[in-house]
Short mmCIF file of C-alpha atoms and ligand atoms in Angstrom, two decimals:
data_model
loop_
_atom_site.label_atom_id
_atom_site.label_comp_id
_atom_site.label_asym_id
_atom_site.label_seq_id
_atom_site.Cartn_x
_atom_site.Cartn_y
_atom_site.Cartn_z
CA MET A 356 83.48 -0.59 71.68
CA PRO A 357 83.24 1.39 74.80
CA THR A 358 85.27 0.34 77.64
CA PHE A 359 84.42 0.73 81.16
CA ASP A 360 86.66 0.41 84.43
CA LYS A 361 85.38 -1.41 87.41
CA ILE A 362 86.81 0.48 90.38
CA HIS A 363 86.16 0.17 93.85
CA GLY A 364 86.74 2.60 96.41
CA ALA A 365 87.35 0.39 100.07
CA GLY A 366 84.80 -1.66 98.60
CA ASN A 367 81.95 1.07 97.09
CA ASP A 368 82.36 -0.03 94.17
CA PHE A 369 81.70 1.88 90.52
CA ILE A 370 81.66 1.46 87.09
CA VAL A 371 83.41 4.06 85.70
CA VAL A 372 83.33 5.34 82.10
CA LYS A 373 84.29 8.70 79.81
CA THR A 374 81.84 10.64 77.97
CA SER A 375 83.86 9.75 75.17
CA ASP A 376 83.19 6.34 75.28
CA LEU A 377 79.45 6.81 75.56
CA ALA A 378 78.89 8.96 72.86
CA GLN A 379 79.36 5.52 70.95
CA VAL A 380 76.50 4.23 72.79
CA PRO A 381 73.75 7.10 72.58
CA THR A 382 71.42 6.46 75.72
CA ASN A 383 69.91 7.89 78.87
CA TRP A 384 72.36 7.87 81.65
CA PRO A 385 69.94 6.81 84.39
CA ASP A 386 68.60 3.90 82.09
CA LEU A 387 72.38 2.73 81.56
CA ALA A 388 73.26 2.89 85.29
CA ARG A 389 69.83 0.65 86.13
CA THR A 390 70.90 -1.77 83.51
CA LEU A 391 74.74 -1.75 84.24
CA CYS A 392 74.63 -1.54 88.09
CA ASP A 393 72.06 -4.71 88.31
CA ARG A 394 74.04 -7.29 90.37
CA ARG A 395 72.70 -10.16 88.48
CA THR A 396 71.63 -8.81 84.93
CA GLY A 397 74.30 -5.98 84.74
CA ILE A 398 78.13 -5.59 85.73
CA GLY A 399 77.07 -5.00 89.38
CA ALA A 400 77.83 -1.85 90.79
CA ASP A 401 77.04 1.16 93.44
CA GLY A 402 77.32 3.43 91.15
CA LEU A 403 77.86 4.24 87.28
CA VAL A 404 80.42 7.25 87.19
CA ILE A 405 80.80 9.37 84.29
CA ILE A 406 84.16 11.43 83.56
CA THR A 407 83.15 14.47 81.22
CA ALA A 408 85.51 16.91 79.83
CA PRO A 409 86.17 20.31 82.10
CA LEU A 410 82.91 21.98 82.17
CA ALA A 411 83.63 25.56 81.65
CA PRO A 412 86.40 26.62 79.68
CA ASP A 413 87.60 29.02 82.66
CA ARG A 414 87.51 25.98 84.92
CA ASP A 415 89.97 22.86 84.05
CA ALA A 416 88.13 20.82 87.05
CA ILE A 417 87.26 17.51 85.45
CA GLY A 418 83.56 17.16 85.48
CA VAL A 419 82.25 14.04 87.30
CA THR A 420 78.83 12.72 87.27
CA CYS A 421 77.52 9.76 89.58
CA ILE A 422 74.34 8.10 89.00
CA ASN A 423 72.93 5.62 91.64
CA PRO A 424 71.60 2.09 90.66
CA ASP A 425 67.88 3.15 90.75
CA GLY A 426 68.58 6.10 88.46
CA THR A 427 68.83 9.31 90.51
CA THR A 428 71.80 11.07 90.76
CA ALA A 429 73.86 11.47 94.00
CA THR A 430 75.11 14.70 94.37
CA MET A 431 78.12 13.95 96.10
CA CYS A 432 79.68 10.56 96.04
CA GLY A 433 83.41 10.57 97.85
CA ASN A 434 84.51 7.25 96.95
CA ALA A 435 83.43 7.79 93.49
CA LEU A 436 85.08 10.89 93.44
CA ARG A 437 88.54 8.98 94.81
CA CYS A 438 87.98 6.27 92.25
CA VAL A 439 87.99 8.74 89.35
CA ALA A 440 91.07 10.80 90.98
CA TRP A 441 93.07 7.65 90.71
CA SER A 442 91.78 6.83 87.06
CA VAL A 443 92.67 10.21 86.14
CA ALA A 444 96.37 9.89 87.45
CA ARG A 445 96.63 6.49 86.04
CA ASP A 446 95.75 7.82 82.29
CA ARG A 447 98.08 10.46 83.03
CA GLY A 448 100.50 8.33 83.54
CA LEU A 449 101.23 9.21 87.38
CA SER A 450 101.27 7.54 90.47
CA THR A 451 101.13 10.50 92.49
CA GLY A 452 99.42 14.13 91.59
CA GLN A 453 96.77 16.53 92.38
CA ILE A 454 93.74 16.75 90.45
CA ARG A 455 90.49 18.99 90.87
CA LEU A 456 87.32 17.66 90.11
CA ASP A 457 83.80 19.04 89.78
CA MET A 458 80.26 16.92 91.01
CA HIS A 459 77.14 18.65 90.72
CA GLY A 460 78.98 21.77 90.58
CA VAL A 461 81.08 21.83 93.52
CA GLU A 462 84.85 21.85 93.08
CA HIS A 463 86.46 18.88 95.18
CA HIS A 464 90.60 18.71 95.67
CA ALA A 465 91.91 15.49 94.61
CA ARG A 466 95.24 14.08 96.11
CA VAL A 467 96.98 10.98 94.49
CA ALA A 468 99.69 9.97 97.27
CA ASP A 469 101.19 6.81 98.62
CA ASP A 470 99.04 6.61 101.53
CA GLY A 471 95.94 6.50 99.48
CA VAL A 472 93.73 8.68 97.36
CA TRP A 473 92.11 11.62 99.06
CA VAL A 474 89.16 13.81 98.26
CA THR A 475 88.21 16.81 100.00
CA VAL A 476 84.44 17.01 101.52
CA GLU A 477 82.72 20.42 102.56
CA VAL A 478 80.01 19.82 105.20
CA GLY A 479 77.20 22.40 105.16
CA LYS A 480 74.25 22.29 107.91
CA ILE A 481 74.78 19.86 110.72
CA ILE A 482 71.77 19.00 112.98
CA PRO A 483 73.31 16.81 116.01
CA TYR A 484 69.89 15.84 117.12
CA LEU A 485 66.94 15.76 114.30
CA PHE A 486 64.35 12.83 115.57
CA GLN A 487 64.32 10.12 117.34
CA ALA A 488 63.83 6.38 116.32
CA THR A 489 63.06 3.22 118.28
CA LEU A 490 64.79 0.40 116.87
CA GLY A 491 63.38 -3.33 117.48
CA GLY A 492 61.81 -2.33 120.79
CA ARG A 493 64.59 -0.98 122.33
CA ALA A 494 65.13 2.63 123.97
CA PRO A 495 64.91 5.22 121.05
CA ILE A 496 67.87 6.52 119.73
CA TRP A 497 68.82 10.04 118.09
CA PHE A 498 69.78 10.60 114.45
CA ALA A 499 72.00 13.38 113.78
CA SER A 500 71.39 15.15 110.21
CA VAL A 501 75.01 15.87 108.69
CA ASP A 502 74.82 17.66 105.18
CA THR A 503 78.30 16.37 103.34
CA GLY A 504 76.86 17.40 99.68
CA THR A 505 74.51 14.70 100.02
CA GLU A 506 71.96 14.00 102.78
CA HIS A 507 73.07 11.73 105.96
CA VAL A 508 71.58 10.89 109.13
CA VAL A 509 73.64 9.30 111.48
CA ALA A 510 72.70 7.10 114.60
CA ILE A 511 75.36 6.37 117.47
CA VAL A 512 74.77 2.97 118.59
CA ASP A 513 76.31 0.52 120.78
CA ASP A 514 76.82 -2.19 118.99
CA VAL A 515 76.87 -1.99 115.12
CA GLU A 516 77.12 -5.69 114.53
CA ASP A 517 73.78 -5.83 116.47
CA ILE A 518 71.87 -3.48 114.00
CA ASP A 519 69.55 -4.93 110.86
CA VAL A 520 71.23 -2.03 108.80
CA PRO A 521 69.12 -2.60 105.57
CA GLY A 522 66.05 -2.90 107.51
CA TRP A 523 66.39 -0.09 109.79
CA GLY A 524 67.89 1.91 106.73
CA ARG A 525 64.86 1.44 105.00
CA LEU A 526 62.44 2.77 107.33
CA VAL A 527 64.41 5.92 108.47
CA ARG A 528 65.07 6.73 104.71
CA HIS A 529 61.43 7.11 104.47
CA ARG A 530 60.67 9.05 107.47
CA ALA A 531 58.19 11.70 106.80
CA ASN A 532 60.90 14.64 108.00
CA LEU A 533 63.41 13.52 105.14
CA GLU A 534 61.07 13.65 102.59
CA PRO A 535 61.10 14.67 99.26
CA LYS A 536 64.50 13.12 99.01
CA GLY A 537 65.50 10.75 101.93
CA ALA A 538 68.61 10.34 103.35
CA ASN A 539 71.88 7.83 103.58
CA VAL A 540 71.51 6.11 106.89
CA GLY A 541 74.60 5.36 108.96
CA PHE A 542 74.93 3.52 111.94
CA MET A 543 77.85 4.50 114.00
CA GLN A 544 80.02 2.97 116.81
CA HIS A 545 82.74 4.32 118.63
CA LEU A 546 85.73 2.28 119.52
CA GLY A 547 87.40 4.63 121.80
CA GLY A 548 90.04 7.32 120.69
CA GLN A 549 89.70 8.44 117.50
CA GLU A 550 88.39 5.46 115.87
CA LEU A 551 84.82 4.66 114.62
CA THR A 552 83.25 1.64 112.60
CA VAL A 553 80.03 2.70 110.79
CA ARG A 554 78.01 0.83 108.53
CA THR A 555 75.91 2.73 106.10
CA TYR A 556 72.59 2.32 104.18
CA GLU A 557 72.81 4.24 100.71
CA ARG A 558 69.90 5.93 99.06
CA GLY A 559 69.62 5.27 95.52
CA VAL A 560 71.30 1.88 96.22
CA GLU A 561 68.68 1.28 98.51
CA ASP A 562 70.42 -1.48 100.54
CA GLU A 563 73.89 -1.36 102.87
CA THR A 564 77.27 -0.87 100.82
CA LEU A 565 80.47 -1.61 102.17
CA SER A 566 81.87 1.93 102.78
CA CYS A 567 80.62 5.29 102.01
CA GLY A 568 83.30 8.06 101.93
CA SER A 569 80.87 11.25 102.48
CA GLY A 570 78.99 8.63 105.36
CA ALA A 571 82.47 8.59 106.89
CA VAL A 572 82.78 12.34 107.10
CA ALA A 573 79.08 12.21 108.28
CA ALA A 574 79.99 9.95 111.06
CA ALA A 575 83.25 11.96 112.17
CA VAL A 576 81.27 14.89 112.26
CA THR A 577 78.74 13.64 114.68
CA ALA A 578 81.55 12.08 116.60
CA LEU A 579 82.77 15.25 116.91
CA LYS A 580 79.81 17.10 117.79
CA ARG A 581 78.92 14.68 120.49
CA GLY A 582 82.21 14.75 121.97
CA GLN A 583 83.62 11.40 121.33
CA VAL A 584 86.50 12.04 119.48
CA ALA A 585 88.84 15.15 119.52
CA GLY A 586 88.79 17.91 116.62
CA GLY A 587 91.94 18.99 114.73
CA LYS A 588 93.00 14.83 114.26
CA ASP A 589 92.40 12.04 112.19
CA VAL A 590 89.58 9.73 112.64
CA ILE A 591 89.65 5.89 111.49
CA VAL A 592 86.51 4.85 109.96
CA HIS A 593 86.01 1.18 109.94
CA ASN A 594 83.77 -0.33 107.52
CA ARG A 595 82.27 -3.38 106.16
CA SER A 596 84.59 -3.56 104.04
CA GLY A 597 87.92 -4.02 106.36
CA ARG A 598 89.52 -1.36 104.54
CA PRO A 599 89.04 1.69 106.78
CA LEU A 600 88.88 5.37 105.24
CA ILE A 601 90.48 8.19 107.51
CA VAL A 602 88.73 11.76 107.86
CA ARG A 603 91.38 14.34 108.36
CA PRO A 604 90.63 17.86 108.96
CA ARG A 605 91.53 20.36 106.60
CA ASP A 606 93.24 23.79 107.53
CA GLN A 607 90.36 25.84 106.74
CA ARG A 608 87.16 25.92 108.14
CA PRO A 609 87.63 23.89 111.46
CA GLY A 610 84.90 21.20 111.44
CA ARG A 611 83.50 21.70 108.29
CA ALA A 612 86.28 20.91 105.74
CA PHE A 613 87.72 17.59 105.39
CA TRP A 614 89.81 15.29 103.67
CA VAL A 615 88.48 11.55 103.04
CA GLY A 616 91.15 8.73 102.35
CA GLY A 617 91.92 5.21 101.88
CA PRO A 618 92.48 2.62 98.91
CA VAL A 619 90.97 2.24 95.60
CA THR A 620 91.46 -1.02 93.73
CA GLN A 621 90.73 -1.65 90.09
CA VAL A 622 88.82 -4.51 90.06
CA TYR A 623 88.97 -4.89 85.73
CA GLN A 624 88.39 -3.22 82.45
CA GLY A 625 85.87 -4.45 80.37
CA VAL A 626 83.95 -3.34 77.08
CA LEU A 627 80.36 -2.45 76.74
CA SER A 628 78.38 -4.30 74.29
N1 LIG B 1673 78.76 6.43 98.37
C1 LIG B 1673 79.07 7.51 98.46
C2 LIG B 1673 77.76 8.37 98.58
C3 LIG B 1673 76.82 7.76 97.48
C4 LIG B 1673 75.62 9.28 97.94
C5 LIG B 1673 74.25 8.37 97.67
N2 LIG B 1673 74.21 7.13 96.76
C6 LIG B 1673 73.21 9.36 97.39
O1 LIG B 1673 72.59 9.27 96.44
O2 LIG B 1673 72.98 10.17 98.43
C7 LIG B 1673 79.99 8.43 99.18
O3 LIG B 1673 81.28 7.42 99.09
O4 LIG B 1673 80.22 9.04 99.68
#
């Protein structure tokens, strides 16, 4: 019977399977994601993550596919990559190590270390002021757009606790200027110094999640662009899980290349029947 791991990266939870196991249950992956990720009738998760063998003989990075609960593919998912890095290290009997992963044709470096599990995130196009939206009759706020391999829009707000994240996320995510793909929607509050707190509405989950790795990077980049945090230093990103993620600049491409790191926890292993 095919086995799976239920793993969460700072509260962003995934069902992690290997293609070798899935071969025993021939099925369509989007359908399987919809079935397994359902929190009432399935296992429940923010995504189905499939670990494949190296994609090509000349590339030994391990292939990772992340399918959202609605059956769409997440082109980049920082927390899913962190969970996979942890599980590959465990399967290799290592408590620390470096692994190369390939998600949607992009190579990510991963580091399993005593201070958490880290993956690299490359930032593409940044538009600091993309559009304004009025939330709940208040003064309009600007949304920045940051491409971290998947699309994010981020608004800086005074108090994230005051935001109806599912309600506003759902509205903003369907804005005409974000179509056809829509975007993940983050609401970020600067806590002072190098600390932020972020709440994220995730496209494909179509709800707020407890944390988002690529969303943490998008928020840190937005805070950097608006001068709220300093460049070249770690940014601590608090989230709904109470387990912060850290966004750390990489040496190359300042402001564009980052590590995101934090805890990974295996919840249980199971058997698909
Ligand atoms: N939770 C993720 C981002 C997931 C991407 C999203 N569901 C999408 O389809 O864009 C992360 O940790 O980065």
